[in-house]
Coordinates of C-alpha atoms and ligand atoms in Angstrom, one line a residue:
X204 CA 0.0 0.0 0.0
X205 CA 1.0 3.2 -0.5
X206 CA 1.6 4.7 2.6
X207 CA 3.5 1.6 4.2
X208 CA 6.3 2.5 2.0
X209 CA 5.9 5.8 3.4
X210 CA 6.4 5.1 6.6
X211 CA 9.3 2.9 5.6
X212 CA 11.5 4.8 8.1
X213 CA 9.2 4.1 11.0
X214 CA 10.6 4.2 14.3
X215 CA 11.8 0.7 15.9
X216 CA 10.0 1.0 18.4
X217 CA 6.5 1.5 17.9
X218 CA 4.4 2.2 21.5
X219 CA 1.7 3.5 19.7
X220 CA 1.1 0.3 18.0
X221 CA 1.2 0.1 14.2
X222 CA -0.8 3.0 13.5
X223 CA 1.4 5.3 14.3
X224 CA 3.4 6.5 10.8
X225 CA 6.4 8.6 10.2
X226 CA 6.2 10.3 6.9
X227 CA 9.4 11.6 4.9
X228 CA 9.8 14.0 2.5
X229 CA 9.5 13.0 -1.3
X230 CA 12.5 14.4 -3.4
X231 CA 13.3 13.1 -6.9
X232 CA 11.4 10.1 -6.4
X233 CA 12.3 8.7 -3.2
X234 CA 11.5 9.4 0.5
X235 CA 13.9 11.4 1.8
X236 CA 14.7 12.2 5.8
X237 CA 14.7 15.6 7.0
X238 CA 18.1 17.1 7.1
X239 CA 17.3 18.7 10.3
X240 CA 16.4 14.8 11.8
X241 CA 13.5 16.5 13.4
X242 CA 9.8 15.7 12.8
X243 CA 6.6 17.1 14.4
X244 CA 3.1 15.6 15.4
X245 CA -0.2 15.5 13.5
X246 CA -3.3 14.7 14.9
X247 CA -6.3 13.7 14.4
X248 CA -9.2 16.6 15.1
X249 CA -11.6 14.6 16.0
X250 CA -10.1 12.4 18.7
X251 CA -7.1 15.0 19.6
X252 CA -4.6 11.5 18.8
X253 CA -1.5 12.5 17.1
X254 CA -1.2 9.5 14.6
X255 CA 1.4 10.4 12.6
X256 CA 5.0 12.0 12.3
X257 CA 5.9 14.8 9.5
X258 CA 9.3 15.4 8.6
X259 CA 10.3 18.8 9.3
X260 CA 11.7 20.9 6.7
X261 CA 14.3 23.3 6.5
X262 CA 16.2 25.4 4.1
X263 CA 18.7 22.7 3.1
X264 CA 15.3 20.2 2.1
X265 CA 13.9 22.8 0.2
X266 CA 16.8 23.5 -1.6
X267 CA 17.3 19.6 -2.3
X268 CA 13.8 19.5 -3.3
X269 CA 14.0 22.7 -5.9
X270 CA 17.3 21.1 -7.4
X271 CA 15.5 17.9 -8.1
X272 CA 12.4 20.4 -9.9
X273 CA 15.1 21.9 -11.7
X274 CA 16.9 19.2 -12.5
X275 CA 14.1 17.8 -13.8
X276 CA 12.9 20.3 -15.6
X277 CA 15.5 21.2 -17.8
X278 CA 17.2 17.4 -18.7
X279 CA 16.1 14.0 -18.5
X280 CA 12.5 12.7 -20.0
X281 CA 10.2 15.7 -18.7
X282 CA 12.1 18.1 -20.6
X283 CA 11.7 16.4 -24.1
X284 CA 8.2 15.0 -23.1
X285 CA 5.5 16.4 -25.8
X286 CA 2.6 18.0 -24.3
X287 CA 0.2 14.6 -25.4
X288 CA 2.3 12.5 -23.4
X289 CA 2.1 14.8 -20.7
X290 CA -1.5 14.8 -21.0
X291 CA -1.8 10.9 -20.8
X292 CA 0.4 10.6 -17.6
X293 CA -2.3 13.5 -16.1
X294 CA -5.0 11.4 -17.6
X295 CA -3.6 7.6 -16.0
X296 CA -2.9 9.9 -12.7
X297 CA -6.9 11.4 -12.9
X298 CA -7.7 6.7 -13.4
X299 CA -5.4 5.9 -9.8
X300 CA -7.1 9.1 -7.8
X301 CA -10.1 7.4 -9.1
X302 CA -9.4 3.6 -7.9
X303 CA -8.0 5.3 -4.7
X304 CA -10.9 8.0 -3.9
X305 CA -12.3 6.2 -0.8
X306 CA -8.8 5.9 0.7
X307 CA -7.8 9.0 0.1
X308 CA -11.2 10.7 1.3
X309 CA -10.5 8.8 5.0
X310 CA -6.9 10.0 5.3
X311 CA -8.4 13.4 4.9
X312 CA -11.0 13.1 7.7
X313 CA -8.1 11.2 9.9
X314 CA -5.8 14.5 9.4
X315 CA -8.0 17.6 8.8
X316 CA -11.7 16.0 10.5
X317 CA -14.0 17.6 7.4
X318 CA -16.9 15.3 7.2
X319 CA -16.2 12.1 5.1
X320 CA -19.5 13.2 3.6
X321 CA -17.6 16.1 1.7
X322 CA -14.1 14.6 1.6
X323 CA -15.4 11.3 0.1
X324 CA -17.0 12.8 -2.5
X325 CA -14.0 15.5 -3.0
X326 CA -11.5 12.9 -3.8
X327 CA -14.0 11.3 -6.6
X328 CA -14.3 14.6 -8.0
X329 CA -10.8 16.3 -8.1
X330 CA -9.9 12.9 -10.7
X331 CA -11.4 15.7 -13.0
X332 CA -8.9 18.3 -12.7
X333 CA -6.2 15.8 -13.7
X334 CA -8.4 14.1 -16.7
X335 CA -9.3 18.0 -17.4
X336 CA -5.9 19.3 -17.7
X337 CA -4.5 16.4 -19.2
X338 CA -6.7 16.9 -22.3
X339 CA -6.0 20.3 -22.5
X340 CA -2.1 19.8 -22.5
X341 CA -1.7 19.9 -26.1
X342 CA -4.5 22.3 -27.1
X343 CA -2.1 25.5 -25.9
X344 CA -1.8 27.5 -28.8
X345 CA 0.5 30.2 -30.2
X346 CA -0.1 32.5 -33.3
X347 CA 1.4 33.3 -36.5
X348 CA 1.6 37.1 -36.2
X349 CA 1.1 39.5 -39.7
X350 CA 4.7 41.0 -39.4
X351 CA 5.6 44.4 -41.1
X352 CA 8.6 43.8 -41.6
X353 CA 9.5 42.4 -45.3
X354 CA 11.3 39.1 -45.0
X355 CA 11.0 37.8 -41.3
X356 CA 8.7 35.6 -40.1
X357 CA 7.1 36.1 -36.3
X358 CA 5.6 33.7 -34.3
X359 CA 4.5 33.1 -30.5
X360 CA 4.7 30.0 -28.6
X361 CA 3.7 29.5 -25.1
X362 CA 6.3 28.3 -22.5
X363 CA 6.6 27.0 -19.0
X364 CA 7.9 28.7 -16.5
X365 CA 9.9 26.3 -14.9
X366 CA 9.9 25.0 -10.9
X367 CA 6.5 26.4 -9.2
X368 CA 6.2 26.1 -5.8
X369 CA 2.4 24.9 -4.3
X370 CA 1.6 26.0 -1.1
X371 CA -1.3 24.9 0.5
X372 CA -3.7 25.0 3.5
X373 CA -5.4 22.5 5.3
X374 CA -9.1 22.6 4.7
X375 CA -9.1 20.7 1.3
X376 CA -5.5 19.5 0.9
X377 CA -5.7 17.0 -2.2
X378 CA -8.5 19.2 -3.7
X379 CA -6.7 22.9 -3.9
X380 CA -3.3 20.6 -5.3
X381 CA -5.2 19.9 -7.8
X382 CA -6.2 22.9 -8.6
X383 CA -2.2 24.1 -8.9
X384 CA -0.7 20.8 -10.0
X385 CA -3.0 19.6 -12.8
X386 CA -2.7 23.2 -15.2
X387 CA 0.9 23.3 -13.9
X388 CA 2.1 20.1 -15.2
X389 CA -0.4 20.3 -18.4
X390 CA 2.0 23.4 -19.2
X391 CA 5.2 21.7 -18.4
X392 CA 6.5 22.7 -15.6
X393 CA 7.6 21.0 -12.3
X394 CA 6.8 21.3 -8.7
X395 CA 7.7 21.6 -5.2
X396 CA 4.8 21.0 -2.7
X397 CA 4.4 22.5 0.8
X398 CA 1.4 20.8 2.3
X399 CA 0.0 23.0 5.7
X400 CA 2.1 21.1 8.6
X401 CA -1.6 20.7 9.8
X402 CA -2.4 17.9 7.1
X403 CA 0.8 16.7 5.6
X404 CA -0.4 13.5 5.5
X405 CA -3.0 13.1 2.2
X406 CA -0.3 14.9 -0.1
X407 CA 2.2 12.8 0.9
X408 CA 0.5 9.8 0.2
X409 CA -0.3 11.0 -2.9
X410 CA 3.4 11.8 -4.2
X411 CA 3.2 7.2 -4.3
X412 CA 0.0 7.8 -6.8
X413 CA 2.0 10.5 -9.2
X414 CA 5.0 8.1 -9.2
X415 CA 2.6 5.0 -10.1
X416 CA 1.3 7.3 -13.0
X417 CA 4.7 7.4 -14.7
X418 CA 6.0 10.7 -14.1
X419 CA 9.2 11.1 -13.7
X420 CA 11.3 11.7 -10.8
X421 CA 11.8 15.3 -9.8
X422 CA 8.6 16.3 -12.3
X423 CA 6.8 16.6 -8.5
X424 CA 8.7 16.8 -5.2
X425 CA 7.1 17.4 -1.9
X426 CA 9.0 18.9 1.7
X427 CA 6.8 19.4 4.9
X428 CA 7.2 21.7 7.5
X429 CA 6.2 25.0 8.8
X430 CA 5.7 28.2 7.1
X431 CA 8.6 30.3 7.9
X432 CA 10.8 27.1 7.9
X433 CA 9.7 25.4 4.9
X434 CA 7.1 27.8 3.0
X435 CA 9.3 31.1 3.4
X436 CA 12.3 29.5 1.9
X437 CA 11.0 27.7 -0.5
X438 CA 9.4 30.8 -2.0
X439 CA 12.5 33.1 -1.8
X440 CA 14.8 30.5 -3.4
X441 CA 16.3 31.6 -6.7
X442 CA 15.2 28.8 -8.8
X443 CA 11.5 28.9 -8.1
X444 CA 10.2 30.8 -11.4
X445 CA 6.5 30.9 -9.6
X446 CA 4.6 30.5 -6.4
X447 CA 0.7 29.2 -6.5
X448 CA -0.6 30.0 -3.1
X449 CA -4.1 29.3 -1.1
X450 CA -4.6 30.2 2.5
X451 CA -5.0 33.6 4.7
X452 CA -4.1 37.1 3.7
X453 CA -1.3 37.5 5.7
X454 CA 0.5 34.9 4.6
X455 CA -0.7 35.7 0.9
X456 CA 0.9 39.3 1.9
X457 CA 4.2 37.6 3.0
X458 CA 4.7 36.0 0.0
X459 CA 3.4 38.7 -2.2
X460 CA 6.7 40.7 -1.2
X461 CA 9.0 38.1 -0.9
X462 CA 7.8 37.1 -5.1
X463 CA 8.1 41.1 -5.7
X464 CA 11.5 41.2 -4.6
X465 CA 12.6 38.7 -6.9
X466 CA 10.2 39.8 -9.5
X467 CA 8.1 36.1 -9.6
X468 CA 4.4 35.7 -10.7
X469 CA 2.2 34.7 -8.1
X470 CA -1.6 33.0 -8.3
X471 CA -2.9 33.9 -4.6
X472 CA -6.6 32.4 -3.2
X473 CA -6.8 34.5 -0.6
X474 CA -10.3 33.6 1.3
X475 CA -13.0 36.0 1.9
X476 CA -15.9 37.8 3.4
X477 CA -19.3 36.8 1.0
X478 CA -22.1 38.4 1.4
X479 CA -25.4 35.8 0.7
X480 CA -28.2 38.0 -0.1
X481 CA -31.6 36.7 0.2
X482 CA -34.7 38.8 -1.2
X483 CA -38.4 38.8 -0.1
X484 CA -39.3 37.2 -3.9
X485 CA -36.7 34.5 -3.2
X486 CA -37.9 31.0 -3.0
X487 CA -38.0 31.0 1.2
X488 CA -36.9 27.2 1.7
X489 CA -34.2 26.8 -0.7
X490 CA -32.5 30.2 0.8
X491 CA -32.7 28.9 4.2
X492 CA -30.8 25.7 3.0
X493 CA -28.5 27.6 0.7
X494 CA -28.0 30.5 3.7
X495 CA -26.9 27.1 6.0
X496 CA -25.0 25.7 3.1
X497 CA -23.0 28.6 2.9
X498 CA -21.5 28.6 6.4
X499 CA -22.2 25.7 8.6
X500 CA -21.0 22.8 5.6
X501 CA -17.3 22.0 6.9
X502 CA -18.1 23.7 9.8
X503 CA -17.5 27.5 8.2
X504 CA -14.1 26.2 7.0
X505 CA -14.0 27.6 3.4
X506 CA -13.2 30.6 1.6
X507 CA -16.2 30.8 -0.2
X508 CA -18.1 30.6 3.2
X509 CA -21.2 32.9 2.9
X510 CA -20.2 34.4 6.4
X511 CA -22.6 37.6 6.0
X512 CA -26.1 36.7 5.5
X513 CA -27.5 40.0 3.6
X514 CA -31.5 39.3 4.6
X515 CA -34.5 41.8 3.0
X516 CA -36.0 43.3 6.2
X517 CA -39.3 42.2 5.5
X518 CA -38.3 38.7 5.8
X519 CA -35.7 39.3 8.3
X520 CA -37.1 37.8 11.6
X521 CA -39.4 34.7 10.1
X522 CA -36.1 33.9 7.7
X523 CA -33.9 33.9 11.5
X524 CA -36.7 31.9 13.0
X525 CA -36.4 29.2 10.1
X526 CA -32.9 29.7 10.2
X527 CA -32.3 28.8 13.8
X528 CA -34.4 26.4 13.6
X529 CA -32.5 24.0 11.1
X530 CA -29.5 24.7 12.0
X531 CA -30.9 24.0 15.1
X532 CA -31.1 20.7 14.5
X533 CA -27.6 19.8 13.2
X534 CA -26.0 16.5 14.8
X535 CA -22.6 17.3 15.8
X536 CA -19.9 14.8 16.5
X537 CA -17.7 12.0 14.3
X538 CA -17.0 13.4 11.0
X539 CA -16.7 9.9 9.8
X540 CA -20.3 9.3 10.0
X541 CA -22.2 9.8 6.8
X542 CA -25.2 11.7 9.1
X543 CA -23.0 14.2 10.8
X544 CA -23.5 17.5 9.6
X545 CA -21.1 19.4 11.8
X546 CA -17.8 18.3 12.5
X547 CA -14.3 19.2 14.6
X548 CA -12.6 22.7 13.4
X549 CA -9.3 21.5 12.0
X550 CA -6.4 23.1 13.9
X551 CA -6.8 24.2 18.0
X552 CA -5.3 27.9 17.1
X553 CA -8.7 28.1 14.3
X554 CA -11.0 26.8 17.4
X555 CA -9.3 29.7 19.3
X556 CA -10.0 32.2 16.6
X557 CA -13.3 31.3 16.3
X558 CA -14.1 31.9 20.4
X559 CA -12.4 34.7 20.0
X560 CA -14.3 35.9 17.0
X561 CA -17.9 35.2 19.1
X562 CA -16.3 37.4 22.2
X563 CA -16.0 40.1 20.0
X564 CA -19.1 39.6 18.1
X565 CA -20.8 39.9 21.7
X566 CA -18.6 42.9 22.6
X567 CA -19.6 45.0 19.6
X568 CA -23.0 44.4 20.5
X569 CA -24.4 41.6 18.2
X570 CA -27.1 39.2 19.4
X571 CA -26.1 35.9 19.5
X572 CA -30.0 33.7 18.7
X573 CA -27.9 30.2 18.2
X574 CA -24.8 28.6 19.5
X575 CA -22.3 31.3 20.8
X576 CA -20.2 28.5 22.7
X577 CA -18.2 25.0 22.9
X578 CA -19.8 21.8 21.8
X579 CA -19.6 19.6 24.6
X580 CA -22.9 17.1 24.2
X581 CA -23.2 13.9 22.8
X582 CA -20.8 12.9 20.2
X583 CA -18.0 15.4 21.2
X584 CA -14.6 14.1 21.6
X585 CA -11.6 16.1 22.4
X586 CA -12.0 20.5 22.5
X587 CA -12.6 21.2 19.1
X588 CA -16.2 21.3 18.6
X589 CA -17.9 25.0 18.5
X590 CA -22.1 25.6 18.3
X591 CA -23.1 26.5 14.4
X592 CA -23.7 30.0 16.4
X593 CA -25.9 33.1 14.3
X594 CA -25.6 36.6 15.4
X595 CA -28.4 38.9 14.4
X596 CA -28.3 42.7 14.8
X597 CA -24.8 43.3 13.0
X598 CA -23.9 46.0 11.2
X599 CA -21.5 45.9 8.2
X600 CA -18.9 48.0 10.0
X601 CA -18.5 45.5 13.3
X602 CA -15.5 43.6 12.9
X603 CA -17.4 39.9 13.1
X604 CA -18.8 41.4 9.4
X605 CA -15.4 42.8 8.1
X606 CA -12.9 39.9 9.1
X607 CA -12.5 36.1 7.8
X608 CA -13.6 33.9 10.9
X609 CA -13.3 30.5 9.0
X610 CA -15.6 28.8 11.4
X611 CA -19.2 28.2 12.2
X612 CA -20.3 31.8 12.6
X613 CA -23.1 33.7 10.5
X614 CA -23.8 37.4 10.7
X615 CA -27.3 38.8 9.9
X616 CA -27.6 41.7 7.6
X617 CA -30.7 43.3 7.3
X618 CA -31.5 45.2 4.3
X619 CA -34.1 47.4 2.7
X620 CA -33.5 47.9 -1.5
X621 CA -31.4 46.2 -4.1
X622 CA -29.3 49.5 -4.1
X623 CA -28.7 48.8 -0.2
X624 CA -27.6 45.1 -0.3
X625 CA -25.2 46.0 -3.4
X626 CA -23.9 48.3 -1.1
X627 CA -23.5 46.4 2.0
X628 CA -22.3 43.5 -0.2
X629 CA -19.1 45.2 -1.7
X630 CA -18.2 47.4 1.3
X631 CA -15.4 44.6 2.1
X632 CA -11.9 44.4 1.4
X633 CA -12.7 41.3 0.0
X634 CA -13.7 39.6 -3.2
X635 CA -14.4 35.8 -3.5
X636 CA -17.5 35.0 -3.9
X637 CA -21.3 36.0 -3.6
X638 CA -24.7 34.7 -3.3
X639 CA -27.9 35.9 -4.5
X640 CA -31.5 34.4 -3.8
X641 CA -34.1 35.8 -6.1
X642 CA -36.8 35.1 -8.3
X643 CA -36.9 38.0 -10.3
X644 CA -34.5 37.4 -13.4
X645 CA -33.7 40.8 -14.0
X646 CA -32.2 41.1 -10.3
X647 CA -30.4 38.3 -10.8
X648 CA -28.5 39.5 -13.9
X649 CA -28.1 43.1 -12.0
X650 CA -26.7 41.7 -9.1
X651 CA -24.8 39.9 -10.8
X652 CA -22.7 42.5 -12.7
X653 CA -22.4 44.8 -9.9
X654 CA -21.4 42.7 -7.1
X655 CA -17.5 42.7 -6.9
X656 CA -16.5 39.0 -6.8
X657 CA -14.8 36.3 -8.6
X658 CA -17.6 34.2 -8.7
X659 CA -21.6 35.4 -8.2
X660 CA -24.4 32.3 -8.0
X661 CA -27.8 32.6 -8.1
X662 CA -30.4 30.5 -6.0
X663 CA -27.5 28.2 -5.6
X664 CA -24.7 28.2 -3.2
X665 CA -21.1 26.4 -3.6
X666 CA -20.9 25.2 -6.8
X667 CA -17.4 24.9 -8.2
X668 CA -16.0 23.0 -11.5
X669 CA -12.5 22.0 -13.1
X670 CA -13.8 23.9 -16.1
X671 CA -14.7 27.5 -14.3
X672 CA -12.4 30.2 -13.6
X673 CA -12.1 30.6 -10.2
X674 CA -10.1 33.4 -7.9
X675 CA -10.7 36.5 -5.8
X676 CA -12.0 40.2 -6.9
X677 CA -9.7 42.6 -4.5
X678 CA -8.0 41.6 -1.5
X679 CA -9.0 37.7 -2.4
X680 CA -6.3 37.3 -4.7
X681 CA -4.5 37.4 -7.7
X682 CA -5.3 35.2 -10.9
X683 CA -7.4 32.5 -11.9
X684 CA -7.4 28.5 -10.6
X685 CA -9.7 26.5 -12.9
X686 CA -10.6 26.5 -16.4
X687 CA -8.6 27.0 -19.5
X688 CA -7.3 30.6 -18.2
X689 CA -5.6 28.6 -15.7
X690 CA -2.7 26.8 -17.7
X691 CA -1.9 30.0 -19.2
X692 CA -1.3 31.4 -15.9
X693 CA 1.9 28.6 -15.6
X694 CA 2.9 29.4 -18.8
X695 CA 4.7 32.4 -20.3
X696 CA 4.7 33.9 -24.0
X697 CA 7.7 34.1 -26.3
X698 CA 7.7 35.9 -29.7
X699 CA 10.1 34.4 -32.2
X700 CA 11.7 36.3 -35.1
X701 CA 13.2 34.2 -38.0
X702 CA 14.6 36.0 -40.8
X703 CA 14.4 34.1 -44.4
X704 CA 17.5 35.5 -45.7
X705 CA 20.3 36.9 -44.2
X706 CA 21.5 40.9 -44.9
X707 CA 24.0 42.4 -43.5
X708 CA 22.3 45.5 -42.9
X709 CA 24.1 48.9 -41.6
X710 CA 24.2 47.8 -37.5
X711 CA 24.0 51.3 -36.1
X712 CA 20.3 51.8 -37.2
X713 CA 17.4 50.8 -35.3
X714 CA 15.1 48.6 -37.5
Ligands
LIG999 P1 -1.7 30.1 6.6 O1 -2.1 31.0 5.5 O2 -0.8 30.5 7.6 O3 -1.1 28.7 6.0 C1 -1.4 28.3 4.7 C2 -0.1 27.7 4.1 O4 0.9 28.7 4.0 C3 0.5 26.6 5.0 O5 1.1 25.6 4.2 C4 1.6 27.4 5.7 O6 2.7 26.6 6.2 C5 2.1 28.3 4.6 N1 2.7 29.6 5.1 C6 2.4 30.3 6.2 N2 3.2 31.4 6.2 C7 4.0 31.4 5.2 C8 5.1 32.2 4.7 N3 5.4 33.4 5.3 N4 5.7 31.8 3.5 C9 5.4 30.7 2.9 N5 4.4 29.9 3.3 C10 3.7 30.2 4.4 O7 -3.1 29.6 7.2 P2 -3.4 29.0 8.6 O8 -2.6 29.6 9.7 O9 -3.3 27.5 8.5 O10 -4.9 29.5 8.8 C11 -5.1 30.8 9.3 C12 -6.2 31.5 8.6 O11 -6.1 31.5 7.2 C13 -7.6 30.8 8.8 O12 -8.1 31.2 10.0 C14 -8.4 31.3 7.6 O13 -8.9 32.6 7.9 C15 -7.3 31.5 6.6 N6 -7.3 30.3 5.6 C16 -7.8 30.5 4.4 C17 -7.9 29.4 3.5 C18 -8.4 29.6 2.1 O14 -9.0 28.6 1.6 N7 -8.3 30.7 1.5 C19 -7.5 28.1 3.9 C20 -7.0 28.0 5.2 C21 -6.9 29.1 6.1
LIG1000 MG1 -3.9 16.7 11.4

């Protein structure tokens, strides 16, 4: 199995019986052990059990890791490897995700406690990005350009960059690697992975599954660690042409400088503040569920969480009632049971945040109507489990509707006139995403051109493909993940000039 040779470097002496792994880094093919010697704990969120050991990475790793990238990107078999046979190695990788989906999905839960519900369905799903990008590999194209100049010939091809780095969080860690990996090989590059030292585990495993697919070694590398150990290097290094980046702003800001002083392209998914805006014309029932949808599913652990619930005031306090009602009602405990709808929150300084985040919500005078406090009841293990909590009464300017939480929190907007939610909707620094629930067509198409996000939906909530642009508006981000737009943003565009005779022309004038 995949992760036994993995763990090959297990300690001898195992006290926490067999279950207990040791994970190494993966450079140029092999498993490789931390130059430091040092590893650090995961655990498992639901139970609090550490289960497994990460290698902890350095500066010397990463640079190991970024000369097997480069290595590999400029000799041996990747370099010569036409885009079709790139495109088949994507494709066989998209048939082993496929054959390993339920595996993969439970290693998830084990590491980051999302509900198996979500992450078992993820795994099945993010096959497409590979299968997606793998037939786009060859279908990049450059132009024959009309030149005005008599006798040469110009043309543009499109290139890769060369290593990108991925760094990623730990909400959906197989899911937003896909989302970097899949365009960045399609266009020829190579990589070097940073997982978040919060769920190491899943990408590791899966370095066995690219190697099984035939690429070869170096193409993909992945070193572990911390961000200012491991992620901070690896971005600063000379050799990393590009650096594709999802988790908070601040870190996004951190490596936003660090890529402007060396003058690198960054893609940056930056999370967010969504407004969902409900009308008084919107169907009532499928709001409520798309309102719930949008914050409680993986317990308000997304970017595209609709943490600011934009309600028309003549619906406000029936649509709260309905609202508290349901959500109500959500069983709360093992996220490896199909009919939990609220899990653990993933790391114990996020379940600090989000305390902290309801303390302030109650300080700056919101009304908390549901939660508002540790899970404790049946079915809680461990400290990790906070009520789905709504505040009504908030105002756009109180911090609890300004700032990401990232956990099981909803603030109430009430609203009067289409002008007012638009409004209240873009007065936020950031940009992801945004909700609309209407029945009136022509709303939906006005709210949809001005609201200032990467991605609007209508009377749906969520929905995400391999084939649609995705990325932030403002402080959400830079570029696009998803799509066809997305290769090109791994790729970068030369102009040739071919003359079809030779002149020697006077050299001192411009031509
Ligand atoms: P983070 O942004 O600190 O970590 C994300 C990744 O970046 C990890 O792999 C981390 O090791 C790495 N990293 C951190 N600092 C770095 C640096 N200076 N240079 C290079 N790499 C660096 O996110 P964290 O601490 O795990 O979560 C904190 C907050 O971030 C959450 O409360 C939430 O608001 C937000 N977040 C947003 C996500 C999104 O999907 N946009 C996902 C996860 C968290
Ligand atoms: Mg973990």
């Amino acid at each position: 199995m995949a992760g036994s040779q993995a763990a090959s470097c297990s300690s001898p002496t195992r006290t926490m019986s067999d279950v207990m792994k040791t994970y190494q880094h993966y450079i140029n093919g092999a498993w490789v052990k931390p130059a430091s010697g040092q590893y650090f704990d995961t655990d498992n969120p639901y139970t609090g059990e550490v289960w497994a050991q990460i290698a902890k990475g350095n500066t010397e790793d990463v640079a190991r890791a970024v000369a097997a990238a480069k290595a590999a990107f400029e000799t041996g078999p990747w370099a010569e490897m036409r885009p079709t046979a790139r495109g088949k190695l994507l494709v066989k990788l998209a048939e082993i995700i496929e054959r390993e989906a339920e595996r993969l999905g439970e290693l998830e839960v084990r590491d980051n406690g999302k509900l198996i519900a979500e992450m078992g369905t993820q795994t099945r799903y993010l096959a497409e990005w590979y299968r997606y990008y793998g037939g786009l590999s060859d279908k990049v194209e450059g132009a024959v350009l009309p030149s005005d100049r008599p006798g040469i010939f110009n043309y543009t091809k499109h290139e890769p960059l060369g290593v990108v780095a991925m760094i990623t969080p730990w909400n959906s860690p197989l899911l937003l690697l896909a989302w970097k990996l899949a365009p960045a090989l399609a266009a020829g590059n190579t990589a070097v992975v940073k997982p978040s030292e919060f769920t190491s585990a899943s990408t590791l495993e899966f370095m066995e599954l690219v190697k099984e697919a035939g690429f070869p070694d170096g193409v993909v590398n992945c070193v572990t660690g911390f961000g200012l150990d491991t992620g901070a290097p690896l971005v600063e290094h000379p050799d990393v042409a590009k650096v594709a980046f999802t988790g908070s702003d601040l870190a996004g800001q951190k490596i936003y400088e660090a890529a402007a002083k060396k003058i690198m392209p960054v893609t940056l998914e930056l999370g967010g503040k969504s407004p969902n805006i409900v009308f008084e014309d919107a169907d009532f029932e499928a709001a409520v569920m798309g309102a719930i949808s949008g914050i409680f599913a993986a317990t308000g652990q997304t970017c595209i969480a609709g943490s600011r619930l934009l309600v028309q005031r003549s619906i406000h306090d029936s649509f709260v009632k309905r609202l508290v009602e349901v959500a109500g009602e959500a069983k709360i405990g093992d996220p490896m049971s199909m009919d939990t709808h609220v899990g653990p929150v993933t790391t114990p300084p996020q379940y600090k945040k989000i305390l902290h985040y309801i303390n302030v919500a109650r300080e700056d005078g919101a009304t908390c109507v549901l939660g508002g406090k540790p899970y404790t009841g049946d079915g809680a293990k461990g400290d990790r489990f906070v009520e789905p909590t709504i505040f009504t009464g908030v105002s756009n300017e109180m911090r609890i509707a300004q700032e990401e939480v990232f956990g099981p929190i909803l603030s109430v907007i009430p609203f009067d006139t289409e002008e007012d939610a638009i409004r209240i909707g873009n007065d936020i620094l950031f940009g992801l995403a945004a909700g609309v629930w209407t029945s009136d067509i022509g709303r939906a198409f006005r709210m949809s051109d001005k609201l200032k996000a990467g991605t609007v939906w209508v009377n749906t909530y969520r929905a995400v493909s391999f084939m649609t642009p995705f990325g932030g508006f403002k402080r959400s981000g830079q570029g696009r993940e998803s799509g066809q737009e997305a290769i090109k943003e791994f790729m970068q565009v030369k102009s040739v000039w071919i003359a079809q005779q030779t002149t020697a022309a006077n050299p001192f004038i411009m031509r």
